[in-house]
Amino acid sequence: MTKLNELSLSAARDALRAGETTSKDITEACLTAIDGADVLNAFVHHTPELAMERAAAADARIASGDAPAMCGLPVGIKDLFCTKGVPSQAGSRILQGFLPEYESTVSQNLADAGAVMLGKLNMDEFAMGSSNETSVYGNAVNPWRRGNDDAPLTPGGSSGGSAAAVAADLCLAATGTDTGGSIRQPAAFTGTVGIKPTYGRCSRWGIVAFASSLDQAGPMTKSVRDAAIMLEAMCSHDPKDSTSADIPVPDFEAALTGDIRGKKIGIPKEYRMDGMPGEIETLWSEGIAMIKDAGAEIVDISLPHTKYALPAYYVIAPAEASSNLARYDGVRYGHRAKLDQGDGITEMYEKTRAEGFGPEVQRRVMIGTYVLSAGFYDAYYNRARRVRTLIKRDFEQVFAEGIEAILTPATPSAAFGLGEMTDADPVAMYLNDVFTVTVNLAGLPGIAVPTGLDKQGLPLGLQLIGRPWQEGDLLNTAHVLETAAGFVAKPVKWW
């Protein structure tokens, strides 16, 4: 029999409603799994008392017949989400000791739906990274291994702790955030499903900001159906977020009809890049065949400004980060450096930020400050914004021609070893986002679905990009791809 912590959200929901188990039992199974998985370093702030309290409340709610889909289901919360009375550090030393007096809108929505928070999950510092190696807590570790090789692998980033926890069955699902691929890339690296909804679908209020025009929260789950269930619970209009869309949240699970006959699926020629591994190329071709066999029409399309996406992203994101991170100054909360006699406020700012921010965050803050400076604002930042508009227009033109979704690879490789890329040129690490950043720049929904294994037994994923606000259709197409691929592989337990 499946262990309770190995259940999917949908299976656990059905078992709870049928009276076959309780939220307390499922929560205890997850807490036991977490206690036995310290080596993965996925959970960094544990809240077992709160979890059991919420589980008991959920059981009472289920017994009374008042049970939303997420009621009683244990999940992990990425450390970027502020959670009342629970440390919320964004993986950074500068927020050490910060206990918010408020709850982020997304985590509050989940709590209101009866979800059980197990604790906070590891992540790259301020969500800046593609490998979860910039965290103040140390590296999160992928539960997958290459064949018989014991070398620890990255679970991806920045939502690496979320991906590792879901893949290792430490929780039934987890929240993530995606600024340039930070939900979809870790999902692809760990054989899980991750969806970034349309910009504005989930409130950003109470989520520590990285790049405000790009950040978006989403679920990381064991299946597409689970993603549909959890996304609906996370979404809402929120007056506290000026970019939150005041449009109804549909029943995403009801959209999973499994029928995509007659739908036009675009295949962008610009995503066939030089040096792409043969395994990724093969996986993509197999995915195209699966979609075609399901009755969809495959259409070759062009997104001509794709090649400018990475450079535009790595101007816009650091620029917004340098502005957002200016508030961390050692004055109000978080870390403050010890000062020498005679030091003034300038020295306090300088020492606090030098001690509090890690090298990657410092690098991006400096880049962002540079591109926003008087002599370079037009040359870099304004030019990147114009490129972003062109990238968005590429997608709009394709959708105007009747394309309903776009199929691409999710990542340029399978998970790589921890430490393998950290000493290299930082740009080599940034290339991990090559297939994902366009979606953030255009504000579109995107989902990563596990569809195969490479020759070393590591999971590989494909990405589907959807029309704005059409997450239901996107999830349905992903559901068809997931069913056709039949991906059921799990990491062999070594931890």
Coordinates of C-alpha atoms in Angstrom, one line a residue:
M1 CA 0.0 0.0 0.0
T2 CA 1.1 3.6 -0.7
K3 CA 2.5 5.3 2.3
L4 CA 0.4 8.3 3.4
N5 CA 3.2 10.8 2.6
E6 CA 3.5 9.4 -0.9
L7 CA -0.1 10.2 -1.8
S8 CA -0.9 12.8 -4.4
L9 CA -3.1 15.7 -3.4
S10 CA -6.1 14.3 -5.3
A11 CA -5.7 10.8 -3.8
A12 CA -5.3 12.2 -0.3
R13 CA -8.3 14.5 -0.8
D14 CA -10.4 11.5 -1.9
A15 CA -9.2 9.3 1.0
L16 CA -10.0 12.1 3.5
R17 CA -13.5 12.6 2.2
A18 CA -14.1 8.8 2.2
G19 CA -13.1 8.6 5.8
E20 CA -10.2 6.2 4.9
T21 CA -7.6 8.3 6.8
T22 CA -7.2 11.6 8.7
S23 CA -5.3 14.7 8.1
K24 CA -3.5 14.1 11.4
D25 CA -2.3 10.7 10.1
I26 CA -1.1 12.1 6.8
T27 CA 0.6 15.0 8.5
E28 CA 2.4 12.7 11.0
A29 CA 3.6 10.6 8.0
C30 CA 5.0 13.7 6.3
L31 CA 6.7 15.0 9.5
T32 CA 8.3 11.6 10.0
A33 CA 9.6 11.7 6.4
I34 CA 11.0 15.2 7.0
D35 CA 12.8 14.1 10.1
G36 CA 14.5 11.3 8.2
A37 CA 15.6 13.5 5.3
D38 CA 17.9 16.1 6.9
V39 CA 20.6 15.3 4.3
L40 CA 18.3 16.7 1.5
N41 CA 18.2 20.1 3.4
A42 CA 14.8 20.8 1.9
F43 CA 13.0 22.0 5.0
V44 CA 14.8 24.8 6.8
H45 CA 12.2 26.0 9.4
H46 CA 10.1 23.3 10.9
T47 CA 6.6 23.9 12.3
P48 CA 5.3 20.5 13.6
E49 CA 3.1 21.9 16.4
L50 CA 1.4 24.3 14.0
A51 CA 1.0 21.5 11.4
M52 CA -0.7 19.2 13.9
E53 CA -2.9 22.0 15.1
R54 CA -4.1 22.7 11.6
A55 CA -4.5 19.0 10.8
A56 CA -6.8 18.6 13.8
A57 CA -8.8 21.7 12.7
A58 CA -9.0 20.2 9.1
D59 CA -10.3 16.9 10.4
A60 CA -13.0 18.7 12.3
R61 CA -13.9 20.6 9.2
I62 CA -14.0 17.5 7.0
A63 CA -16.2 15.8 9.6
S64 CA -18.6 18.7 9.5
G65 CA -18.9 18.4 5.7
D66 CA -17.3 21.8 5.1
A67 CA -14.2 20.7 3.2
P68 CA -12.6 22.6 0.2
A69 CA -10.3 20.5 -2.0
M70 CA -7.1 21.4 -0.1
C71 CA -8.6 20.8 3.3
G72 CA -6.3 18.6 5.5
L73 CA -3.5 18.3 2.9
P74 CA 0.1 18.9 4.2
V75 CA 2.2 21.2 2.1
G76 CA 5.6 23.0 2.3
I77 CA 5.9 26.8 1.9
K78 CA 8.9 28.3 0.2
D79 CA 10.9 30.6 2.5
L80 CA 10.1 33.6 0.2
F81 CA 6.5 33.6 1.6
C82 CA 5.9 35.6 4.8
T83 CA 4.2 33.4 7.4
K84 CA 3.0 34.9 10.6
G85 CA 5.2 34.2 13.6
V86 CA 7.4 31.8 11.5
P87 CA 10.9 32.7 10.3
S88 CA 10.7 34.1 6.8
Q89 CA 14.3 34.7 5.6
A90 CA 14.2 34.4 1.8
G91 CA 17.3 32.2 2.2
S92 CA 19.3 35.2 3.2
R93 CA 21.4 36.2 6.3
I94 CA 20.1 39.7 6.1
L95 CA 16.6 38.6 7.2
Q96 CA 17.9 36.5 10.0
G97 CA 15.5 36.7 13.0
F98 CA 12.6 38.2 11.0
L99 CA 9.3 36.9 12.2
P100 CA 6.5 38.5 10.2
E101 CA 3.4 39.8 12.0
Y102 CA 1.3 39.0 8.8
E103 CA 0.7 36.2 6.4
S104 CA 1.2 36.4 2.6
T105 CA -2.0 36.3 0.6
V106 CA -1.1 33.1 -1.1
S107 CA -0.2 31.2 2.1
Q108 CA -3.4 32.7 3.8
N109 CA -5.5 31.5 0.9
L110 CA -4.1 28.0 1.4
A111 CA -4.6 28.1 5.2
D112 CA -8.2 29.3 4.6
A113 CA -8.7 26.3 2.3
G114 CA -7.6 24.1 5.1
A115 CA -4.1 23.2 3.9
V116 CA -1.6 22.2 6.6
M117 CA 1.8 24.0 6.6
L118 CA 4.6 21.6 7.5
G119 CA 7.3 24.2 7.5
K120 CA 9.4 26.5 5.3
L121 CA 11.5 25.3 2.4
N122 CA 15.0 26.0 1.2
M123 CA 15.7 28.3 -1.7
D124 CA 18.3 30.4 -3.5
E125 CA 19.0 33.7 -1.6
F126 CA 16.2 36.2 -2.6
A127 CA 15.3 33.7 -5.3
M128 CA 18.5 34.5 -7.2
G129 CA 19.9 31.3 -8.6
S130 CA 19.3 28.2 -10.7
S131 CA 20.8 25.6 -8.5
N132 CA 19.8 26.4 -4.8
E133 CA 23.5 26.9 -4.1
T134 CA 23.2 30.6 -3.0
S135 CA 21.1 29.8 0.2
V136 CA 22.3 30.9 3.6
Y137 CA 21.0 27.4 4.8
G138 CA 23.4 25.6 2.5
N139 CA 22.5 23.6 -0.6
A140 CA 19.3 21.7 -1.1
V141 CA 20.0 18.3 -2.5
N142 CA 18.1 16.5 -5.3
P143 CA 16.7 13.1 -4.2
W144 CA 17.6 11.8 -7.7
R145 CA 21.0 10.3 -8.4
R146 CA 22.9 9.5 -11.6
G147 CA 22.8 5.7 -11.9
N148 CA 25.1 4.3 -9.2
D149 CA 26.9 7.7 -8.8
D150 CA 26.8 9.1 -5.3
A151 CA 27.6 12.7 -6.3
P152 CA 24.9 15.1 -5.0
L153 CA 22.9 16.8 -7.7
T154 CA 21.1 20.2 -7.7
P155 CA 17.3 20.2 -7.4
G156 CA 17.3 23.4 -9.5
G157 CA 16.5 26.8 -8.3
S158 CA 15.4 29.0 -6.9
S159 CA 12.6 26.8 -5.6
G160 CA 15.0 23.9 -5.0
G161 CA 13.8 23.0 -1.6
S162 CA 10.2 22.8 -2.8
A163 CA 11.2 20.6 -5.7
A164 CA 13.3 18.3 -3.6
A165 CA 10.6 18.0 -0.9
V166 CA 7.8 17.1 -3.4
A167 CA 10.1 14.6 -5.3
A168 CA 11.1 12.9 -2.0
D169 CA 7.5 12.7 -0.7
L170 CA 8.3 14.9 2.3
C171 CA 5.1 16.8 1.6
L172 CA 2.2 16.3 -0.8
A173 CA 2.9 19.6 -2.6
A174 CA 4.7 22.9 -2.1
T175 CA 4.6 26.5 -3.1
G176 CA 7.2 28.0 -5.4
T177 CA 7.8 31.3 -7.1
D178 CA 9.0 31.9 -10.7
T179 CA 10.8 35.0 -11.8
G180 CA 12.7 33.5 -14.8
G181 CA 12.0 29.8 -14.5
S182 CA 12.3 29.1 -10.7
I183 CA 9.3 26.8 -10.6
R184 CA 9.6 25.1 -14.0
Q185 CA 13.3 24.4 -14.0
P186 CA 13.4 22.7 -10.6
A187 CA 10.3 20.7 -11.5
A188 CA 12.0 19.4 -14.6
F189 CA 15.1 18.5 -12.6
T190 CA 13.1 16.5 -10.1
G191 CA 10.4 14.7 -12.1
T192 CA 7.6 16.9 -10.7
V193 CA 5.0 19.3 -12.1
G194 CA 5.4 23.0 -11.7
I195 CA 3.1 25.8 -13.1
K196 CA 3.8 29.5 -13.3
P197 CA 0.4 31.1 -13.8
T198 CA -0.3 34.3 -15.8
Y199 CA 1.3 37.4 -14.2
G200 CA -1.4 38.8 -11.8
R201 CA -3.2 35.5 -11.2
C202 CA -1.6 35.0 -7.8
S203 CA -1.1 37.9 -5.4
R204 CA 2.5 38.9 -4.7
W205 CA 1.5 40.5 -1.4
G206 CA 3.6 39.2 1.4
I207 CA 6.1 37.4 -0.9
V208 CA 9.6 38.9 -0.6
A209 CA 10.2 40.7 -3.9
F210 CA 13.0 39.9 -6.3
A211 CA 11.8 41.5 -9.6
S212 CA 8.3 42.8 -9.2
S213 CA 7.3 42.8 -12.8
L214 CA 8.3 39.2 -13.2
D215 CA 7.7 37.4 -9.9
Q216 CA 4.7 35.0 -9.7
A217 CA 3.8 32.3 -7.3
G218 CA 2.6 28.8 -8.3
P219 CA 2.3 25.2 -7.1
M220 CA 4.8 22.4 -7.3
T221 CA 3.1 19.0 -7.3
K222 CA 3.2 15.3 -8.1
S223 CA 0.8 15.5 -11.0
V224 CA -1.0 17.9 -13.3
R225 CA -4.3 17.3 -11.5
D226 CA -2.7 18.2 -8.2
A227 CA -1.4 21.4 -9.9
A228 CA -4.9 22.3 -10.9
I229 CA -6.3 21.7 -7.4
M230 CA -3.6 23.7 -5.6
L231 CA -3.4 26.6 -8.1
E232 CA -7.2 27.2 -7.7
A233 CA -6.7 27.5 -3.9
M234 CA -3.7 29.8 -4.3
C235 CA -5.3 32.3 -6.7
S236 CA -7.5 35.3 -5.8
H237 CA -8.0 38.9 -6.6
D238 CA -6.1 40.9 -3.9
P239 CA -6.6 44.7 -3.5
K240 CA -3.2 44.8 -1.6
D241 CA -1.4 43.9 -4.8
S242 CA -1.8 46.6 -7.5
T243 CA -1.0 44.0 -10.2
S244 CA -3.5 41.4 -9.0
A245 CA -6.1 40.7 -11.7
D246 CA -9.8 41.1 -10.8
I247 CA -11.0 38.2 -12.8
P248 CA -12.8 35.0 -11.7
V249 CA -10.7 32.0 -10.7
P250 CA -12.2 29.0 -12.6
D251 CA -12.4 25.4 -11.5
F252 CA -9.1 24.3 -13.0
E253 CA -9.6 20.6 -12.2
A254 CA -12.9 20.6 -14.2
A255 CA -10.9 21.7 -17.2
L256 CA -8.9 18.4 -17.3
T257 CA -11.1 16.8 -19.9
G258 CA -8.2 15.0 -21.7
D259 CA -9.5 16.2 -25.0
I260 CA -7.3 18.4 -27.2
R261 CA -8.5 17.3 -30.6
G262 CA -8.3 20.1 -33.1
K263 CA -6.2 22.4 -30.9
K264 CA -3.2 24.1 -32.6
I265 CA 0.1 23.6 -30.7
G266 CA 3.0 25.7 -31.8
I267 CA 6.6 24.5 -32.1
P268 CA 9.0 27.5 -32.1
K269 CA 12.0 27.1 -34.4
E270 CA 14.1 29.5 -32.2
Y271 CA 14.1 26.9 -29.4
R272 CA 16.2 24.5 -31.5
M273 CA 19.5 25.8 -30.2
D274 CA 23.1 25.0 -31.1
G275 CA 24.6 22.5 -28.7
M276 CA 21.3 21.3 -27.4
P277 CA 21.9 17.7 -26.0
G278 CA 20.5 15.0 -28.3
E279 CA 18.4 13.6 -25.4
I280 CA 16.5 17.0 -25.1
E281 CA 16.0 17.0 -28.8
T282 CA 14.6 13.5 -28.8
L283 CA 12.4 14.2 -25.8
W284 CA 10.9 17.2 -27.6
S285 CA 10.3 15.2 -30.7
E286 CA 8.6 12.5 -28.7
G287 CA 6.4 15.1 -26.9
I288 CA 5.4 16.5 -30.3
A289 CA 4.4 13.0 -31.4
M290 CA 2.3 12.5 -28.3
I291 CA 0.4 15.7 -28.7
K292 CA -0.2 14.9 -32.4
D293 CA -1.4 11.4 -31.5
A294 CA -3.9 13.0 -29.1
G295 CA -5.5 14.8 -32.1
A296 CA -3.9 18.2 -31.9
E297 CA -2.5 20.0 -34.9
I298 CA 1.2 20.7 -34.8
V299 CA 2.2 24.1 -36.3
D300 CA 5.7 25.4 -36.8
I301 CA 5.9 28.9 -35.5
S302 CA 8.5 31.7 -35.1
L303 CA 9.3 33.8 -32.0
P304 CA 12.0 35.9 -33.6
H305 CA 13.1 37.9 -30.6
T306 CA 13.7 34.8 -28.4
K307 CA 17.5 35.2 -28.8
Y308 CA 17.4 38.6 -27.0
A309 CA 15.3 37.2 -24.0
L310 CA 18.2 36.2 -21.7
P311 CA 20.2 39.5 -22.1
A312 CA 17.0 41.5 -21.6
Y313 CA 16.0 39.5 -18.5
Y314 CA 19.5 39.8 -17.0
V315 CA 19.2 43.6 -17.3
I316 CA 15.5 44.0 -16.1
A317 CA 15.6 41.5 -13.2
P318 CA 18.8 42.9 -11.5
A319 CA 17.5 46.5 -12.0
E320 CA 14.3 45.7 -10.2
A321 CA 16.2 43.7 -7.6
S322 CA 18.6 46.5 -6.8
S323 CA 15.6 48.8 -6.2
N324 CA 13.6 46.2 -4.1
L325 CA 16.6 45.2 -2.0
A326 CA 17.5 48.8 -1.1
R327 CA 15.1 48.4 1.9
Y328 CA 17.5 45.9 3.6
D329 CA 19.7 48.4 5.4
G330 CA 20.0 47.1 9.0
V331 CA 17.7 49.8 10.4
R332 CA 14.3 48.2 10.9
Y333 CA 14.5 44.4 10.9
G334 CA 16.9 41.6 10.1
H335 CA 20.7 41.5 10.4
R336 CA 22.6 44.6 11.5
A337 CA 26.4 44.6 11.5
K338 CA 28.5 45.3 14.6
L339 CA 30.0 48.8 14.2
D340 CA 33.3 50.1 15.3
Q341 CA 33.6 53.3 17.4
G342 CA 33.2 56.3 15.1
D343 CA 31.2 54.5 12.4
G344 CA 28.3 56.4 11.2
I345 CA 25.1 55.5 9.3
T346 CA 26.9 55.1 6.0
E347 CA 29.3 52.5 7.5
M348 CA 26.4 50.7 9.1
Y349 CA 24.6 50.4 5.7
E350 CA 27.8 49.3 4.0
K351 CA 28.8 46.7 6.6
T352 CA 25.3 45.3 7.1
R353 CA 24.7 44.8 3.4
A354 CA 28.2 43.4 2.8
E355 CA 27.7 40.8 5.6
G356 CA 24.0 40.2 4.9
F357 CA 24.0 39.6 1.2
G358 CA 25.7 36.6 -0.5
P359 CA 28.0 37.0 -3.6
E360 CA 25.2 36.3 -6.2
V361 CA 22.9 38.8 -4.6
Q362 CA 25.7 41.4 -4.4
R363 CA 26.5 40.7 -8.1
R364 CA 23.0 41.3 -9.2
V365 CA 22.5 44.4 -7.0
M366 CA 25.6 45.9 -8.5
I367 CA 24.5 45.0 -12.1
G368 CA 21.1 46.5 -11.4
T369 CA 22.5 49.7 -9.9
Y370 CA 24.8 50.1 -12.9
V371 CA 22.1 49.7 -15.6
L372 CA 19.9 52.2 -13.7
S373 CA 22.6 54.8 -13.3
A374 CA 22.3 58.1 -15.1
G375 CA 24.8 57.4 -18.0
F376 CA 23.5 53.9 -18.8
Y377 CA 19.7 54.0 -18.2
D378 CA 18.8 54.4 -21.8
A379 CA 21.6 52.2 -23.2
Y380 CA 20.7 49.2 -21.0
Y381 CA 17.4 49.4 -19.0
N382 CA 15.2 51.2 -21.5
R383 CA 16.6 49.1 -24.4
A384 CA 15.8 45.9 -22.4
R385 CA 12.3 47.1 -21.8
R386 CA 11.8 47.7 -25.5
V387 CA 13.1 44.2 -26.3
R388 CA 10.6 42.9 -23.7
T389 CA 7.8 44.5 -25.6
L390 CA 8.9 42.8 -28.8
I391 CA 9.1 39.4 -27.1
K392 CA 5.6 39.9 -25.8
R393 CA 4.4 40.9 -29.2
D394 CA 5.9 37.8 -30.8
F395 CA 3.6 35.7 -28.5
E396 CA 0.6 37.9 -29.2
Q397 CA 1.0 37.5 -32.9
V398 CA 1.3 33.7 -32.7
F399 CA -1.8 33.4 -30.4
A400 CA -3.7 35.7 -32.8
E401 CA -3.1 33.2 -35.5
G402 CA -5.0 30.5 -33.5
I403 CA -2.1 28.8 -31.6
E404 CA -3.5 27.7 -28.2
A405 CA -0.3 26.4 -26.6
I406 CA 3.4 26.2 -27.4
L407 CA 5.6 23.1 -26.7
T408 CA 9.3 23.5 -25.9
P409 CA 12.0 21.9 -23.7
A410 CA 11.9 23.0 -20.1
T411 CA 15.7 23.0 -19.5
P412 CA 18.8 22.6 -21.6
S413 CA 20.0 19.5 -19.6
A414 CA 19.1 17.2 -16.8
A415 CA 20.1 18.1 -13.2
F416 CA 23.8 18.8 -12.9
G417 CA 26.1 18.1 -9.9
L418 CA 26.3 20.6 -7.0
G419 CA 29.4 22.6 -7.4
E420 CA 29.8 21.7 -11.1
M421 CA 28.9 25.2 -12.3
T422 CA 29.5 27.5 -9.4
D423 CA 33.1 28.2 -10.2
A424 CA 32.4 28.8 -13.9
D425 CA 31.4 32.0 -15.6
P426 CA 28.1 33.1 -13.9
V427 CA 26.7 33.4 -17.5
A428 CA 27.0 29.6 -17.8
M429 CA 24.6 29.2 -14.9
Y430 CA 22.3 31.9 -16.3
L431 CA 21.9 29.8 -19.5
N432 CA 19.8 27.4 -17.5
D433 CA 16.9 29.8 -17.9
V434 CA 17.2 29.9 -21.7
F435 CA 13.8 28.2 -22.3
T436 CA 11.9 29.8 -19.4
V437 CA 12.6 33.5 -19.2
T438 CA 10.5 34.5 -22.3
V439 CA 7.4 33.3 -20.4
N440 CA 8.1 35.7 -17.5
L441 CA 9.0 38.6 -19.8
A442 CA 5.7 38.2 -21.6
G443 CA 3.7 37.5 -18.4
L444 CA 2.3 34.2 -19.8
P445 CA 1.4 30.9 -18.0
G446 CA 3.9 28.1 -18.4
I447 CA 4.0 24.5 -17.0
A448 CA 6.8 21.9 -16.8
V449 CA 5.7 18.3 -17.1
P450 CA 8.1 15.3 -16.6
T451 CA 8.1 13.2 -19.7
G452 CA 11.2 11.0 -19.7
L453 CA 14.6 10.0 -18.3
D454 CA 18.0 10.6 -19.7
K455 CA 20.6 7.8 -20.1
Q456 CA 21.8 8.2 -16.5
G457 CA 18.2 7.8 -15.2
L458 CA 17.6 11.5 -14.4
P459 CA 14.2 13.1 -15.2
L460 CA 13.7 15.4 -18.1
G461 CA 10.7 17.7 -18.6
L462 CA 8.9 19.5 -21.4
Q463 CA 7.4 23.0 -21.1
L464 CA 4.0 24.1 -22.4
I465 CA 3.3 27.9 -22.7
G466 CA -0.3 29.0 -22.7
R467 CA -2.4 32.0 -23.6
P468 CA -2.9 34.7 -20.9
W469 CA -5.5 33.7 -18.3
Q470 CA -6.1 30.3 -20.0
E471 CA -4.4 28.2 -17.3
G472 CA -7.4 25.7 -17.5
D473 CA -6.6 25.0 -21.2
L474 CA -2.9 24.8 -20.5
L475 CA -3.4 22.4 -17.7
N476 CA -5.6 20.2 -19.9
T477 CA -3.0 20.1 -22.6
A478 CA -0.3 19.3 -19.9
H479 CA -2.6 16.5 -18.6
V480 CA -2.8 15.0 -22.0
L481 CA 1.0 15.1 -22.4
E482 CA 1.5 13.7 -18.9
T483 CA -0.9 10.8 -19.6
A484 CA 0.7 10.0 -22.9
A485 CA 4.3 10.1 -21.4
G486 CA 3.2 7.9 -18.5
F487 CA 6.0 9.2 -16.3
V488 CA 5.9 7.2 -13.0
A489 CA 9.6 7.0 -12.1
K490 CA 10.6 7.9 -8.5
P491 CA 14.1 8.5 -7.1
V492 CA 15.5 5.4 -5.4
K493 CA 15.7 6.2 -1.7
W494 CA 19.2 6.7 -0.4
W495 CA 18.7 9.4 2.2

